[in-house]
Amino acid sequence: MASRNTARKTLKLAPVLDLNEATALHERLLALKGGALAIDASGVERIGTLCVQVLMAAARSWEEDRLSFTFAEVSDAFIKTTRLIGTDIGPLMAKEI
């Protein structure tokens, strides 16, 4: 049986995640499919609903593949916006061991 590379990769999000960035974000996530992924949202200044939906769909996809998908770091703007639109990323936050 072939082993899958389970080394965690990190995806650093752009500072502005608006409608124009949604397709690029989707493509970047697809390119990282198949392994554990940590999202670095520490530099996000603004995020739109569509990009949040893309991230939540990715989280679900990784979960279905039984792979780790976490938010390693998040900015205050990222947290405030996700809360404002009713998205709870708490369960996806990286935990200290």
JSON list of C-alpha atoms in Angstrom, two decimals, residues 6 9 11 13-14 18 20 22 28-29 40 45-46 52 60-61 64 66 69 73 75 82 84 87 89 92-93 97:
[
{"chain": "A", "resi": 6, "resn": "THR", "atom": "CA", "xyz": [1.11, 13.60, 5.74]},
{"chain": "A", "resi": 9, "resn": "LYS", "atom": "CA", "xyz": [1.83, 22.35, 4.82]},
{"chain": "A", "resi": 11, "resn": "LEU", "atom": "CA", "xyz": [-1.00, 28.32, 3.43]},
{"chain": "A", "resi": 13, "resn": "LEU", "atom": "CA", "xyz": [-3.58, 33.96, 3.20]},
{"chain": "A", "resi": 14, "resn": "ALA", "atom": "CA", "xyz": [-3.47, 37.26, 1.35]},
{"chain": "A", "resi": 18, "resn": "ASP", "atom": "CA", "xyz": [-12.41, 39.64, -1.54]},
{"chain": "A", "resi": 20, "resn": "ASN", "atom": "CA", "xyz": [-11.53, 38.80, -6.81]},
{"chain": "A", "resi": 22, "resn": "ALA", "atom": "CA", "xyz": [-11.90, 33.74, -4.13]},
{"chain": "A", "resi": 28, "resn": "ARG", "atom": "CA", "xyz": [-4.37, 27.26, -4.01]},
{"chain": "A", "resi": 29, "resn": "LEU", "atom": "CA", "xyz": [-6.36, 25.00, -1.70]},
{"chain": "A", "resi": 40, "resn": "ASP", "atom": "CA", "xyz": [-2.00, 31.27, 8.43]},
{"chain": "A", "resi": 45, "resn": "GLU", "atom": "CA", "xyz": [-6.95, 42.68, 6.96]},
{"chain": "A", "resi": 46, "resn": "ARG", "atom": "CA", "xyz": [-10.23, 42.07, 5.14]},
{"chain": "A", "resi": 52, "resn": "VAL", "atom": "CA", "xyz": [-14.95, 32.36, 4.17]},
{"chain": "A", "resi": 60, "resn": "ARG", "atom": "CA", "xyz": [-15.18, 20.03, 5.22]},
{"chain": "A", "resi": 61, "resn": "SER", "atom": "CA", "xyz": [-13.30, 18.43, 2.33]},
{"chain": "A", "resi": 64, "resn": "GLU", "atom": "CA", "xyz": [-14.03, 13.98, 4.74]},
{"chain": "A", "resi": 66, "resn": "ARG", "atom": "CA", "xyz": [-9.63, 12.47, 7.41]},
{"chain": "A", "resi": 69, "resn": "PHE", "atom": "CA", "xyz": [-7.13, 21.34, 8.52]},
{"chain": "A", "resi": 73, "resn": "GLU", "atom": "CA", "xyz": [-2.77, 31.92, 13.31]},
{"chain": "A", "resi": 75, "resn": "SER", "atom": "CA", "xyz": [-5.76, 38.23, 12.76]},
{"chain": "A", "resi": 82, "resn": "THR", "atom": "CA", "xyz": [-16.06, 35.41, 10.65]},
{"chain": "A", "resi": 84, "resn": "LEU", "atom": "CA", "xyz": [-20.01, 38.84, 12.16]},
{"chain": "A", "resi": 87, "resn": "THR", "atom": "CA", "xyz": [-19.02, 31.33, 11.20]},
{"chain": "A", "resi": 89, "resn": "ILE", "atom": "CA", "xyz": [-13.80, 28.70, 13.37]},
{"chain": "A", "resi": 92, "resn": "LEU", "atom": "CA", "xyz": [-10.61, 24.55, 13.56]},
{"chain": "A", "resi": 93, "resn": "MET", "atom": "CA", "xyz": [-8.10, 26.51, 15.62]},
{"chain": "A", "resi": 97, "resn": "ILE", "atom": "CA", "xyz": [-0.22, 20.03, 22.88]}
]
